[in-house]
Each structure stands twice: as structure tokens, then as C-alpha cells.
Coordinates of C-alpha atoms in Angstrom, one line a residue:
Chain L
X1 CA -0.6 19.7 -16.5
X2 CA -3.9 18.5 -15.2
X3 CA -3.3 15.6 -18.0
X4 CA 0.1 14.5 -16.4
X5 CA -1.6 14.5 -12.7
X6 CA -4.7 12.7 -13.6
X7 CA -2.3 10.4 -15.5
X8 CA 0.2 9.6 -13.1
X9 CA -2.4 9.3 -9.9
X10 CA -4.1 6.7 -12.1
X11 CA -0.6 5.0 -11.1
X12 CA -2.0 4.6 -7.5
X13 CA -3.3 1.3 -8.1
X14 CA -0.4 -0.1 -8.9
X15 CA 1.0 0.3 -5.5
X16 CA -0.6 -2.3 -3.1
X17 CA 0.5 -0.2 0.0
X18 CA -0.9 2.6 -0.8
X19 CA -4.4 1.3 -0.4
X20 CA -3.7 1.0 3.4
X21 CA -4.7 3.1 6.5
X22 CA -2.1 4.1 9.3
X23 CA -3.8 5.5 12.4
X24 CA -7.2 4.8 11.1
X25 CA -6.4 7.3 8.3
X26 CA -5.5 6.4 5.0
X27 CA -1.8 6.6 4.5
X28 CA -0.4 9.5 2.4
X29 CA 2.9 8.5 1.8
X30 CA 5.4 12.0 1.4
X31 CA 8.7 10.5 2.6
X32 CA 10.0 9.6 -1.0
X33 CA 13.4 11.0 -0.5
X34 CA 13.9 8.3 2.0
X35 CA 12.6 5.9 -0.1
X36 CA 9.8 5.0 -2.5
X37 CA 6.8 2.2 -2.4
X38 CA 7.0 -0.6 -5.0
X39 CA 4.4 -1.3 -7.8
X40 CA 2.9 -4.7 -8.1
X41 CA 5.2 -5.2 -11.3
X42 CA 8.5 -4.9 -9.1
X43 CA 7.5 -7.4 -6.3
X44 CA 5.6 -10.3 -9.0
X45 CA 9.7 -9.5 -10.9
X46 CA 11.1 -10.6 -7.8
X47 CA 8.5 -13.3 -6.6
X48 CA 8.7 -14.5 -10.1
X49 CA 12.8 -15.0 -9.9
X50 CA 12.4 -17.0 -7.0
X51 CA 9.4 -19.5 -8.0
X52 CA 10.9 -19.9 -11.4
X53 CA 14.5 -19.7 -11.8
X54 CA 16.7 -18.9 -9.0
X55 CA 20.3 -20.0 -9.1
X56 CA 23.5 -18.5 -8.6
X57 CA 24.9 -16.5 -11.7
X58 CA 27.9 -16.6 -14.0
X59 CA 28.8 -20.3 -12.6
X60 CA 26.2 -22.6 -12.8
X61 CA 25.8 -24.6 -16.6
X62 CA 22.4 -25.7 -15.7
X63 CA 19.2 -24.1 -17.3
X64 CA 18.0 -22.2 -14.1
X65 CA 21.3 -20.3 -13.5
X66 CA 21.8 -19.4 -17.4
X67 CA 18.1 -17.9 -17.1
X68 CA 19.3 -16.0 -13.7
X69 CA 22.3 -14.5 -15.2
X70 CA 20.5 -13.6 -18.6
X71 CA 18.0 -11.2 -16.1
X72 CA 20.5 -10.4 -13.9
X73 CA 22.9 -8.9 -16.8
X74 CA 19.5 -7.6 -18.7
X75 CA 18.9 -5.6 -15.6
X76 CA 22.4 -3.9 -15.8
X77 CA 21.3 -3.2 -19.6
X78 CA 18.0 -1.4 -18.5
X79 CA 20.2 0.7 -15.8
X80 CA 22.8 1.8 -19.0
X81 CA 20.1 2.3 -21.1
X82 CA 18.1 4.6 -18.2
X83 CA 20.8 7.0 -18.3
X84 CA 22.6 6.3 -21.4
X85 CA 25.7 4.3 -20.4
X86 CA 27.6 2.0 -22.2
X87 CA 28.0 -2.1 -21.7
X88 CA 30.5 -2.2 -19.0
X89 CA 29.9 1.3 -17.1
X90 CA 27.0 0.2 -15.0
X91 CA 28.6 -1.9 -11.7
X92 CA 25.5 -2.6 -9.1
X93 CA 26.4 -2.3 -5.7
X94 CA 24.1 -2.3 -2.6
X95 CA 23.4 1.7 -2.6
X96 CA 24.2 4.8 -3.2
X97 CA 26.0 5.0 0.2
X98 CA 28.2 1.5 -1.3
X99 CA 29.1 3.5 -4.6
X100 CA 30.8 6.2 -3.5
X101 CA 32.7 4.3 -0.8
X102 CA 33.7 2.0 -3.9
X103 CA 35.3 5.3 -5.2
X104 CA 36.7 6.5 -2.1
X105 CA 38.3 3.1 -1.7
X106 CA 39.3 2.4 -4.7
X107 CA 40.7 6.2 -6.2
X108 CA 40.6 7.8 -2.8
X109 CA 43.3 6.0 -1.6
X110 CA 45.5 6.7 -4.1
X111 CA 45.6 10.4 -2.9
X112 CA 48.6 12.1 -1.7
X113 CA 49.6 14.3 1.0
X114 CA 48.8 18.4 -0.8
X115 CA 45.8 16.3 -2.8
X116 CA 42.4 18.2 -2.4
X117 CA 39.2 16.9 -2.5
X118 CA 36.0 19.2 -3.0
X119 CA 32.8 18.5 -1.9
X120 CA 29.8 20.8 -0.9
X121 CA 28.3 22.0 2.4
X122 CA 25.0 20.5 1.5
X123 CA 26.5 17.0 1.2
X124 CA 24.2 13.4 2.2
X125 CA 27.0 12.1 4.9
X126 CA 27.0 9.7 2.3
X127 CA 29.1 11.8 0.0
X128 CA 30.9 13.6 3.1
X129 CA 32.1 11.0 5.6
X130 CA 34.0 8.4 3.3
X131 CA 36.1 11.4 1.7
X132 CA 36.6 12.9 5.3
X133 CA 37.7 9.4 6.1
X134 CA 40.1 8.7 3.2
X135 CA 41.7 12.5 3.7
X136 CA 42.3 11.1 7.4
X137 CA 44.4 8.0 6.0
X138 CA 46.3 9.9 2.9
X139 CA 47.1 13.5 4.4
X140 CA 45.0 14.8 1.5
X141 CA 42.5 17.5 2.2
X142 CA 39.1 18.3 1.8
X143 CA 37.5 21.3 0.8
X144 CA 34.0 22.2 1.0
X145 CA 31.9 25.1 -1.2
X146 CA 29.7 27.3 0.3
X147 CA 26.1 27.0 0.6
X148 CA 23.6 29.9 1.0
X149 CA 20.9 30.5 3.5
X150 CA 19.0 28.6 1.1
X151 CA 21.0 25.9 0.5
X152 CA 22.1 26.8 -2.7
X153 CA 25.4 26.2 -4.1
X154 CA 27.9 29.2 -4.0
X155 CA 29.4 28.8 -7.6
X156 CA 32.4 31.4 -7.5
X157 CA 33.5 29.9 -4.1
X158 CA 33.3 26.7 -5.6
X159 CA 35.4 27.8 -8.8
X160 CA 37.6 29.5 -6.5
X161 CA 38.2 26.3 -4.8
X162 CA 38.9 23.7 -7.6
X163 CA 42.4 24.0 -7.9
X164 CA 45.8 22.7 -10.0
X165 CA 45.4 20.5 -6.6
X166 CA 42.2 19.3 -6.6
X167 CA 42.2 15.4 -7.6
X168 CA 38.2 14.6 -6.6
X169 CA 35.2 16.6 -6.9
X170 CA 31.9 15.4 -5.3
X171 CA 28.7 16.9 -5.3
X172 CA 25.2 15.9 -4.9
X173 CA 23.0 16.7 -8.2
X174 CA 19.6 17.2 -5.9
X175 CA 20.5 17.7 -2.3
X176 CA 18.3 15.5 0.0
X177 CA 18.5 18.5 2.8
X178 CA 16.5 21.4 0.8
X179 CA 15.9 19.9 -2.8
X180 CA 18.8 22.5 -4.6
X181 CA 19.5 21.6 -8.0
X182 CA 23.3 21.7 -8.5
X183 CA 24.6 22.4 -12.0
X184 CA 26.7 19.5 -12.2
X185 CA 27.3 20.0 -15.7
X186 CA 29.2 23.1 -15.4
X187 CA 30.8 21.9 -11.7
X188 CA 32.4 18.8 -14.3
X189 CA 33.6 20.8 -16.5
X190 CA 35.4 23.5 -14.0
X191 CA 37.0 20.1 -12.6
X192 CA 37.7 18.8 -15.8
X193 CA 39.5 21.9 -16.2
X194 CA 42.2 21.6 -13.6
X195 CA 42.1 17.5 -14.4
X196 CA 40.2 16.6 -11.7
X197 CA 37.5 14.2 -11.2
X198 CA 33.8 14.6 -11.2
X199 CA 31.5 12.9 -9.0
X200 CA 27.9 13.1 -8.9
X201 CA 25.7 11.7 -6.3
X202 CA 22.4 10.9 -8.0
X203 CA 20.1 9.7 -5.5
X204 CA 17.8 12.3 -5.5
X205 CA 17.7 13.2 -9.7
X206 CA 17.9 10.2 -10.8
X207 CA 14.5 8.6 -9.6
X208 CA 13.0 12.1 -10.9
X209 CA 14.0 13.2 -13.9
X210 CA 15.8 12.3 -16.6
X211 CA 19.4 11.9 -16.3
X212 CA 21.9 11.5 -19.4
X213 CA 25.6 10.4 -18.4
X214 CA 26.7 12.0 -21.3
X215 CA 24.7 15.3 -21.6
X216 CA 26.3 15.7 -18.0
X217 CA 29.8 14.9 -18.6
X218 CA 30.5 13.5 -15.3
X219 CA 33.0 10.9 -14.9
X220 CA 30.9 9.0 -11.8
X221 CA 26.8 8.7 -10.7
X222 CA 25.7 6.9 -8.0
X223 CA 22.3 6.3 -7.5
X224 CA 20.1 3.7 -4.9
X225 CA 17.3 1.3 -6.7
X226 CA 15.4 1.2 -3.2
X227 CA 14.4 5.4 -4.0
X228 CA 12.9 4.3 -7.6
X229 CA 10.6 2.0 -7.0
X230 CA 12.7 -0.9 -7.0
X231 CA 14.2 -3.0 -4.3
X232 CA 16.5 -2.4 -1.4
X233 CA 20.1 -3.4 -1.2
X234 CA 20.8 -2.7 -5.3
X235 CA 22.3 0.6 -6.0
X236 CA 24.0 1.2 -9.2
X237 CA 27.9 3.2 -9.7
X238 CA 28.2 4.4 -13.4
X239 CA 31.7 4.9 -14.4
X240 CA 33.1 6.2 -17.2
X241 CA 34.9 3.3 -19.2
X242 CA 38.4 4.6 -19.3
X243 CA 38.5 6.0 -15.4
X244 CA 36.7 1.8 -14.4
X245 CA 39.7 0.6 -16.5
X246 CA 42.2 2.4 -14.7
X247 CA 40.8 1.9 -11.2
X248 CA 41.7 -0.9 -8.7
X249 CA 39.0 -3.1 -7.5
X250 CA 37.5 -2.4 -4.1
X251 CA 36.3 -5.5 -3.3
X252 CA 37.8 -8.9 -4.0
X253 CA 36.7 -12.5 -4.1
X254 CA 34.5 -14.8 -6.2
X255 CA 33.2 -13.6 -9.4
X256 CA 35.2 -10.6 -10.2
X257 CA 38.2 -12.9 -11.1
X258 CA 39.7 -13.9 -14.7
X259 CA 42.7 -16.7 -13.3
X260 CA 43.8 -16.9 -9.4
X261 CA 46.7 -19.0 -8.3
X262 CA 48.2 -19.0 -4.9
X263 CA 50.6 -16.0 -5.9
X264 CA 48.4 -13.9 -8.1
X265 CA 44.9 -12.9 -9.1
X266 CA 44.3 -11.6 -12.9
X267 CA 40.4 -9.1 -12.5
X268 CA 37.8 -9.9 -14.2
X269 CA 36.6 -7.1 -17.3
X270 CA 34.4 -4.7 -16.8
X271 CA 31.9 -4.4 -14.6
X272 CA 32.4 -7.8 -12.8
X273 CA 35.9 -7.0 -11.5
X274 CA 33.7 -4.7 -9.5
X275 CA 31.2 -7.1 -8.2
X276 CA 32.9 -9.5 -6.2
X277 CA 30.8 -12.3 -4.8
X278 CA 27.3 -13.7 -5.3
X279 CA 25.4 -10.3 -6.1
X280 CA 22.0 -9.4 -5.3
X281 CA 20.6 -11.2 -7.9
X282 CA 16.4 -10.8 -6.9
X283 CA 17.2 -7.2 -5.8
X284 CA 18.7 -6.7 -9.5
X285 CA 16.1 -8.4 -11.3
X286 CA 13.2 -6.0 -9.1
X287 CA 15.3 -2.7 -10.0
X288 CA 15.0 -3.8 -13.8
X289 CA 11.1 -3.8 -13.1
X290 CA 11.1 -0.6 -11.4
X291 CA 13.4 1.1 -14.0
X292 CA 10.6 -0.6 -16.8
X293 CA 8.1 0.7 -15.5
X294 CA 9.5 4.4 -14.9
X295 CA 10.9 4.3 -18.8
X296 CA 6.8 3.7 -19.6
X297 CA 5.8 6.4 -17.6
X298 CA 8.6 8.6 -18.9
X299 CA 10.6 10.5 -16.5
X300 CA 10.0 13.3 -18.2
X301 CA 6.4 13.0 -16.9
X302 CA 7.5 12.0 -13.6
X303 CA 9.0 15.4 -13.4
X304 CA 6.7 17.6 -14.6
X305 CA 3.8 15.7 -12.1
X306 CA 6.3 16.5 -9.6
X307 CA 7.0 20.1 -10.2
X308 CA 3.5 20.9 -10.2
X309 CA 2.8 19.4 -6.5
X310 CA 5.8 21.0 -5.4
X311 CA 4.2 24.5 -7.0
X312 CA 1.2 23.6 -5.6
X313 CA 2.5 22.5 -1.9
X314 CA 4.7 25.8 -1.9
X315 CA 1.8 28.0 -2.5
X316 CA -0.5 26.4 0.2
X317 CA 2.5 26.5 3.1
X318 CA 2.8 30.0 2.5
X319 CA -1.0 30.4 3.1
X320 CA 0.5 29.0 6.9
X321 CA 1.4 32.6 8.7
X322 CA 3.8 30.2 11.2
X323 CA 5.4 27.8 8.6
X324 CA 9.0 28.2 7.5
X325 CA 10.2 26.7 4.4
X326 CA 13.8 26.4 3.4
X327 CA 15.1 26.0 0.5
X328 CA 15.6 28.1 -3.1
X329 CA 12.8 28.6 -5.2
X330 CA 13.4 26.3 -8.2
X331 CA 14.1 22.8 -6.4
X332 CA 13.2 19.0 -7.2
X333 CA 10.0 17.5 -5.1
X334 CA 11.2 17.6 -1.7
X335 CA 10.3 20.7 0.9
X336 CA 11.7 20.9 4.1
X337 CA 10.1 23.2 6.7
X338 CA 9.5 24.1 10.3
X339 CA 5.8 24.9 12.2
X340 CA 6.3 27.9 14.9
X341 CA 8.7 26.5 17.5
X342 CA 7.7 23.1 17.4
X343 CA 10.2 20.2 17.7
X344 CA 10.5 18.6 13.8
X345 CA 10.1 14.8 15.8
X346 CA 6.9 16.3 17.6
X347 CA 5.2 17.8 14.5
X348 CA 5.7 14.6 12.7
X349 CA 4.7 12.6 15.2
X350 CA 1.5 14.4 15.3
X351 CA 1.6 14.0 11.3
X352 CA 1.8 10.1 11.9
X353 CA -1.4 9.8 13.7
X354 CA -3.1 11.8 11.0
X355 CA -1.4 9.2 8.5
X356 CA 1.0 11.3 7.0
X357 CA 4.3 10.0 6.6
X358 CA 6.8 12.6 6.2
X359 CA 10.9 12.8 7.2
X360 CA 12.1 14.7 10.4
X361 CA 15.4 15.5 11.9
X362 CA 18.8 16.7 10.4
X363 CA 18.5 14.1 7.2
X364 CA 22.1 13.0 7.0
X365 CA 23.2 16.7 6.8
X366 CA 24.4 17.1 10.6
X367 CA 27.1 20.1 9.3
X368 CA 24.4 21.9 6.9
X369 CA 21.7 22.2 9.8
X370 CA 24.4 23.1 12.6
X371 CA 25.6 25.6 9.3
X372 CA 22.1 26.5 9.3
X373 CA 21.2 27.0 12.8
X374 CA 18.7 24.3 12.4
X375 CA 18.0 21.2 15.2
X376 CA 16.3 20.1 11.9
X377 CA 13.5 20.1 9.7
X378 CA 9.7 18.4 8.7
X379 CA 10.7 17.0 4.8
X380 CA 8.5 15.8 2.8
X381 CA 9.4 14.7 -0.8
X382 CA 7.2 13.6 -3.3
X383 CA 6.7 11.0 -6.0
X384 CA 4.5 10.1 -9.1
X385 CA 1.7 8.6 -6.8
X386 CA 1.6 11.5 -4.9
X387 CA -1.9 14.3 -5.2
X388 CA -2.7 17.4 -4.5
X389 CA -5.0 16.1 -1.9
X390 CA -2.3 14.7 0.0
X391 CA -0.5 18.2 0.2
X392 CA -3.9 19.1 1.1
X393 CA -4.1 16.9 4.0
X394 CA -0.9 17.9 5.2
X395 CA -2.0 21.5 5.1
X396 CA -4.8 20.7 7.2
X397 CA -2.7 18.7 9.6
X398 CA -0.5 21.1 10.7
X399 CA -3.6 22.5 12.6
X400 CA -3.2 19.7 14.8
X401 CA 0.1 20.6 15.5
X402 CA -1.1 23.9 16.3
X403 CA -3.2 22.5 18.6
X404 CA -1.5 20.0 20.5
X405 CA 1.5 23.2 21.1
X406 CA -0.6 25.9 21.4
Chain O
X1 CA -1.0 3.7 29.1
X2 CA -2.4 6.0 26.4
X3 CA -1.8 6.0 22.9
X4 CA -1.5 9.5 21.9
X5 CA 1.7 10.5 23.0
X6 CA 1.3 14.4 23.7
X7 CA -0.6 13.8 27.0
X8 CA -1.2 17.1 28.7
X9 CA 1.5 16.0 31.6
X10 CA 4.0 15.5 29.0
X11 CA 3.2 19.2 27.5
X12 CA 3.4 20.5 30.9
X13 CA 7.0 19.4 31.8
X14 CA 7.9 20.1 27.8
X15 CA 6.6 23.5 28.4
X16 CA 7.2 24.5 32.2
X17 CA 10.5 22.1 32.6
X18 CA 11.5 21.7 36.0
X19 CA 15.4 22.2 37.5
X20 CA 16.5 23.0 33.9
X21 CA 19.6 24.9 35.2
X22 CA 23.1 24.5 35.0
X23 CA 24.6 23.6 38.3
X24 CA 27.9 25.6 39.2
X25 CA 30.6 23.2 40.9
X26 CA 28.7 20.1 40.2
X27 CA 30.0 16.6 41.1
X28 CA 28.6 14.9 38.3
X29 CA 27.9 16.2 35.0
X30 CA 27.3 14.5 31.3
X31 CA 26.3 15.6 28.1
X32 CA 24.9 13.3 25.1
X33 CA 22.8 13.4 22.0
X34 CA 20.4 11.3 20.4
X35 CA 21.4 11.6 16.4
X36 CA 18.6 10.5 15.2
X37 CA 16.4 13.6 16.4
X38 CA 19.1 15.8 17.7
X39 CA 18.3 15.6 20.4
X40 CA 20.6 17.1 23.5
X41 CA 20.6 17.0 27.0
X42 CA 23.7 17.9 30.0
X43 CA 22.7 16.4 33.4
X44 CA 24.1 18.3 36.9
X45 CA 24.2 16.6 40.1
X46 CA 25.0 17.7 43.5
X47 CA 26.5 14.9 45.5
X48 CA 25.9 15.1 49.8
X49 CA 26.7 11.5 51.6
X50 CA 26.1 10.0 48.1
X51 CA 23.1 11.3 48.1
X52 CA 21.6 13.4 45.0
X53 CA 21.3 16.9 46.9
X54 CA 20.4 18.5 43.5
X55 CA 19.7 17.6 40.1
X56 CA 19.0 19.8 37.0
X57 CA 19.6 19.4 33.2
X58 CA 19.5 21.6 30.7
X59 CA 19.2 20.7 26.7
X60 CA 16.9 20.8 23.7
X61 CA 15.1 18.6 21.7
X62 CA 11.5 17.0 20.7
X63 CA 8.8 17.2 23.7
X64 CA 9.8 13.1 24.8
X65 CA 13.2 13.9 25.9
X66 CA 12.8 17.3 27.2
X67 CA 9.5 16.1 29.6
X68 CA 11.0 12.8 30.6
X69 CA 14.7 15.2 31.5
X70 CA 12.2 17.7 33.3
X71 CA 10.3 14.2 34.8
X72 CA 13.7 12.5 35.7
X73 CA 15.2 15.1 38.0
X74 CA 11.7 15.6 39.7
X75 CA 12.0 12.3 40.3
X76 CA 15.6 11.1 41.3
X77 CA 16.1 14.3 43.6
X78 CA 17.5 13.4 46.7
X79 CA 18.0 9.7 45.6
X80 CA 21.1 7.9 45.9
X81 CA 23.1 7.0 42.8
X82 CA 22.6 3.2 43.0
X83 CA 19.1 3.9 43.0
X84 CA 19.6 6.4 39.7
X85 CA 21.8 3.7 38.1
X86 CA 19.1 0.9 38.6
X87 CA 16.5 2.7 36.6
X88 CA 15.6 1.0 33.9
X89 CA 13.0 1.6 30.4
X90 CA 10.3 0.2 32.4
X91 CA 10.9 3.3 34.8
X92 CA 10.9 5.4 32.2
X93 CA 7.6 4.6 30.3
X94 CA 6.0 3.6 33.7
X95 CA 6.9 7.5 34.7
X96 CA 6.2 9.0 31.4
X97 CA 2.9 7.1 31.2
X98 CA 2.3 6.7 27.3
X99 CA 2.6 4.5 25.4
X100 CA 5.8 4.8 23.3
X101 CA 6.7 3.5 19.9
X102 CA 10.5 2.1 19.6
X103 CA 11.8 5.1 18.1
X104 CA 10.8 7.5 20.5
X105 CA 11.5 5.2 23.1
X106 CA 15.3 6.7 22.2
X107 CA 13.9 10.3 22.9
X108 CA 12.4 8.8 26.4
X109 CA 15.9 7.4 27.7
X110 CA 18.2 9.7 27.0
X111 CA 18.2 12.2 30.0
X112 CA 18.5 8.4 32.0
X113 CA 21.3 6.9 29.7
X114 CA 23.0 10.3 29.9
X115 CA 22.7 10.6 33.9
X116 CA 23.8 7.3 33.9
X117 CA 26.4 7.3 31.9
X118 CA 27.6 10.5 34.5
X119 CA 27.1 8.6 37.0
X120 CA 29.6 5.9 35.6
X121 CA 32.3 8.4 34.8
X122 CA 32.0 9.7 38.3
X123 CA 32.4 6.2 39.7
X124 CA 35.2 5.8 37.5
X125 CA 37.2 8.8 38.9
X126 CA 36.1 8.6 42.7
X127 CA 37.8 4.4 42.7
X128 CA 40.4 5.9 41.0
X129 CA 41.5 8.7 43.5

């Protein structure tokens, strides 16, 4: 393990921002589940598209735009090959938030009144909202499976809820909230069971582990570039070939057309009938750097780095008499907690001006902490750059906390 | 101004808050959030010849928006409600006296937008009776 850490920290230099100092302390950087910092190789990608060869793609028969659309459409290669998709499966969208919207547009609405949709309790509003919303609009009805006090899935209530009735399953595979691994594999195959759906939203396991489409049998993955050390706005929706084929396009307009005359529009194939309009062709091109330069690392490594801060981190809270930490004991790199009775905004305030970035507040789970009986919590989520002495640092900070609500 | 945010003021009114009660029969009363820290807070006031005769809130939340609720009533007790309703973020910050970063500059306001926004609803109901 010391191997992987030493390994992966050596990473550090890679990461310009990383060298600089907030509050006249250097920054340590533990708000990955919001989003991740970019190696040099993902901005020069993207600096490199727009010195050299930006055009539009897919139109233009000029040099520059055949070179755009060859890295543009190698990029949705790297993004099947990172999770073992086929040609076709991998549509880019702008997030993870724009993926599964695509899917409550475009199969949600083709629910029925008695339909049920099943989601968790420890859902991103991401993965909770457009489903609400699209029950609203087609009388269908969502159902949501039980969490524990520690944010772990309830799997009987969840069997018990997937139903001849149930059209839709959604679930995260990480939850952002508490860092639960769902067992996404078996959820799929309990909803394959009563011919429903499977949905997985990936933002959280995807950047940290590796992920196989096919080893998880899931019909759907969403999953944002921005928390991968890639770009923002470029989010990827894998879908399995005969479910895209079937589905309805959610967005139309330029690009995702075969033939339009003033009656009739005949989609494009697969997966441009999904990508309507000029795409984000720098954001793509960064993404395929980022997704590079993870594949080099290996996520495997990337893991196991993880898993042993997150040990590591675990082991030193509980040295803290007055910290709380939620969430079960196996769980990806993200630990959300709570220091005595002080406000989750006011400890990471005080965080801040030691430079320690770290998440506060209800993270896009308002129902799970209301659930929980929480105003919120102090997350902070880790990454391949991250060290030991960062957890360290936070350890030590919280004594300032102390201090400043004694 | 000061940088560091958790002035020992600021503490004092987080920790001792002042008028946080509910009033019973009040003439103005509002209830908001702030969702990005969760942040809640329900003004009271008790109206006499337009006058703010008493004026409490009760709510929860970081130290920013409980001290400046705590700050707010201290301040705007006994005031009229034009006088409420011209308040402004300079007020605020002027009143909290730190310096506040853009974010928590949300925290700050919202025991003013909320009374405010009471105030407006109050308004509303009194030209229409």
C-alpha cells in the first residue's frame, strides 16, 4: 500500500493548482465529490484543440474540422473503452445531471398512469427530481427504498418494492451523501426480473474505481467528466444498444438528423441522434485526456490509494471524542461528519482559512438529511492526489473549530 | 472591517441570541430558508401605529444568519416598516462588521430578505382589506 501512496502523490505535480496557497496556507484540496482538479495533460488537450484545429464537427470538409471530429469521436472511444461499451452506446451530454434527464425525457414520458418508478432514499436530486417530475406529468408513481441510519441501502425493502409495475429503477452506485456502495449488480438483475429498467448513476464510482458496463448488467450509467479530472460541461449516458435504439430522442436539431423536409425528420444512428447541435467539442477532447491519463494510472490503483486514506482518515476522526461520522463502514473516499454542535457552514468556514477545502451543507440530498435528522454535514472526499498529511491537517484543524465554539 | 469572520460579537449574538421567541398573535410573520446551508429563520412583529412594537425570530442555521437574525431585531425594534424595508446589504455588513465573502453574504441577508419579504405580504393584505 505504501507503494500505491508514494506512487499516486508523485501525481501531485501534475496538478498546477495544487501547488497554490489559500489563506496563506497551502491548499489541501478534499472536496473531490464535488469535483476534481485537472492535470496539466487535460488543460495543454484542450489548449492544444483550440491553437491547432478547432472547427465545428461532422460538417465541415476542410482539414481542421475532419481533425476536430476525428478527436472529438476518439474521445467517445476512450469513454467506451473506460468502462467497456460498445461503438454507439456512449452519447456525451453536459453532466450527469443532463443524462438522466435525457432518460427521464425521453423513456420517462412514455410512463403510464399505475407505472412505478423506484429510486432510493439516498438519491443526488439529480437522480430524484426529474423522476418526481415526470411521475407529476404521467400519473406514474415513484417509490423510494429505505435507507438505514447509515445510509445504507435496505435490500429486502427494495426487493419488496420492485414490482410486475415497476417500469424504471434508479439508483446511485456510490451515494455522494455518505459514500454507500450500492450493489447495483444484484438491484439490475431484481429489476431485470420483473422487466424493468436499470439505471445507475455513476458519478461517484466511476471516477474511482473501475466500472465494467457489462460485469454490472445495467441497462444505463451516467457519469460527469468535470469529477474525473476532465473538463466541465461533458458528461457521458452509456446505454445499452438495443434500449438507445428503441428510445426517442430528447433533444432535436442540427446534427442528430439523417434527411429533414418540412413534414418530417428521419434521426440520425447511434449516438448522434442523441447529440443534437454543435457539442462540446474542447470539453470532449479534455475528458479524453483525463480518461488517458486515469487508464495509465489504473483505476484499480486509484482505488486502492483511496481506500487506504479513507482507513486512515476514519481511524484518526475517531481519535476526535466530539466528531460524528456517518456513514457504513465499507464506503468509497468520501466521509461526511459533524464537530460537537457546530454549524457544518461554520466548521468549514473555519476549515477555509486553514486552507482546507472540504463540502458543507445537505449535498443535493435535502430528503436524506431531513430523513436523517441532519441540517447537514462537513464532507470531504478524496482523490489520487490526495495524502495522509492532508487528513492530518484536517485533524488538526478541527481544533480551531473547537476553539473558535468553545 | 475584519477578515476573520467569527468576531467575538458575532459569537455572542450566535450564542446568547436576542428576542429569539415566537410572538403569539403577531401582525407580521415569515418563514424562509437559505438551501444552500439550510439555513432557516421565522420573523414575528408586533405592529402599534406602524410602528415595530416587538420583534423576535426564531430559526437555526450557521453562526452568519443566526447573529445577524439576533443583530436585526436588536436593531429594527421599534422602527417603522419603511425604515425595515429600506435596509439594504450595506446595512447588513455595515451592522455585522466583517468582512463577508459572496456566499455567506446569503447567510447574512436572510433574517432581512425574510422580514422583508413579511413585511411585503403584510402590505399586500392590509391594501387589500
Amino acid at each position: 500500500m505504501a507503494t500505491t501512496l508514494s506512487l499516486l502523490t508523485k501525481t501531485r505535480k501534475d496538478f498546477p493548482i495544487l501547488g497554490r496557497n489559500v489563506n496563506g496556507k497551502p491548499l489541501a484540496y478534499l472536496d473531490n465529490a464535488a469535483t476534481s482538479q485537472k492535470p496539466r495533460q487535460v488543460i495543454e488537450a484542450i489548449s492544444a484543440y483550440y491553437e491547432n484545429y478547432n472547427a465545428n464537427i461532422h460538417r465541415g470538409i476542410h482539414r481542421l474540422s475532419e481533425e476536430a471530429t476525428a478527436a472529438y469521436e476518439e474521445a467517445h472511444k476512450k469513454a467506451a473503452g473506460l468502462i467497456g461499451a460498445r461503438e454507439g452506446e456512449i452519447i456525451f451530454t453536459k453532466n450527469t445531471t443532463e443524462s438522466l434527464n435525457l432518460l427521464a425525457y425521453s423513456i420517462g414520458l412514455t410512463l403510464r398512469p399505475g407505472d412505478e418508478i423506484v429510486l432510493t432514499e439516498a438519491e443526488h436530486h439529480s437522480n430524484l427530481v426529474p423522476w418526481q417530475q415526470v411521475a407529476k406529468i404521467t400519473q406514474s408513481q415513484v417509490k423510494f427504498a429505505q435507507v438505514n441510519e447509515k445510509g445504507e441501502l435496505d435490500m429486502e425493502h427494495f426487493q419488496s418494492l420492485v414490482t410486475r409495475n415497476t417500469r424504471i429503477v434508479a439508483a446511485a452506485h456510490v451515494t455522494n451523501a455518505f459514500g454507500a456502495i450500492n450493489p447495483v449488480k444484484e438491484m439490475a438483475e431484481i429489476a431485470h426480473s420483473e422487466g424493468a429498467l436499470m439505471v445507475v448513476d455513476a458519478a461517484q464510482s466511476v471516477p474511482h474505481m473501475p466500472v465494467s458496463a457489462s460485469q454490472l448488467g445495467c441497462d444505463f450509467i451516467a457519469f460527469s467528466s468535470h469529477k474525473m479530472l476532465g473538463p466541465t460541461g461533458i458528461g457521458v449516458l452509456y446505454g445499452r444498444k438495443s434500449e438507445l435504439e428503441k428510445m426517442h430522442p430528447f433533444l432535436y436539431g442540427g446534427d442528430m438528423i439523417k434527411e429533414v423536409s418540412y413534414e418530417e425528420t428521419k434521426f440520425n444512428e447511434l449516438p448522434w441522434k442523441f447529440e443534437a447541435g454543435t457539442p462540446n467539442i474542447s470539453g470532449a477532447i479534455g475528458f479524453g485526456a483525463a480518461i488517458d491519463y486515469l487508464c495509465k494510472i489504473g483505476l484499480d490503483s486509484v482505488q486502492s490509494h483511496e481506500q487506504a486514506l479513507t482507513r486512515h482518515a476514519l481511524k484518526r476522526l475517531a481519535e476526535e471524542k466530539d466528531v460524528l461520522v456517518y456513514g457504513p463502514e465499507k464506503r468509497a473516499g468520501i466521509i461526511s461528519f459533524n464537530i460537537g454542535n457546530v454549524h457544518p457552514h461554520d466548521a468549514a468556514a473555519i476549515l477555509d482559512m486553514e486552507g482546507i477545502a472540504v463540502r458543507a451543507g445537505h449535498h443535493c440530498a435535502m430528503p436524506l438529511m431531513k430523513k436523517m435528522g441532519l441540517q447537514g454535514t462537513v464532507r470531504a472526499s478524496f482523490y489520487l492526489y490526495n495524502t495522509k498529511a492532508e487528513i492530518g491537517r484536517l485533524a488538526e484543524a478541527l481544533e480551531k473549530v473547537r476553539k473558535v465554539f468553545k | 472591517m475584519n477578515a476573520e469572520i467569527y468576531q467575538q460579537h458575532i459569537l455572542d449574538h450566535y450564542s446568547n441570541p436576542r428576542n429569539r421567541r415566537e410572538i403569539e398573535n403577531a401582525d407580521l410573520q415569515y418563514r424562509d430558508s437559505n438551501p444552500l446551508c439550510g439555513d432557516e429563520v421565522a420573523m414575528y412583529a408586533k405592529l402599534k401605529d406602524g410602528l415595530m412594537e416587538d420583534l423576535s425570530f426564531i430559526g437555526r442555521g450557521c453562526a452568519i444568519s443566526q447573529a445577524s437574525a439576533s443583530m436585526i431585531t436588536e436593531a429594527l425594534k421599534g422602527a417603522s416598516l419603511s425604515q425595515a424595508a429600506e435596509m439594504g446589504k450595506e446595512d447588513v455588513t455595515r451592522m455585522l462588521m466583517i468582512q463577508i465573502s459572496p456566499t455567506r453574504l446569503k447567510c447574512a441577508l436572510l433574517p432581512l430578505k425574510t422580514l422583508q419579504a413579511g413585511i411585503r405580504v403584510y402590505q399586500n393584505g392590509a391594501a387589500r382589506n
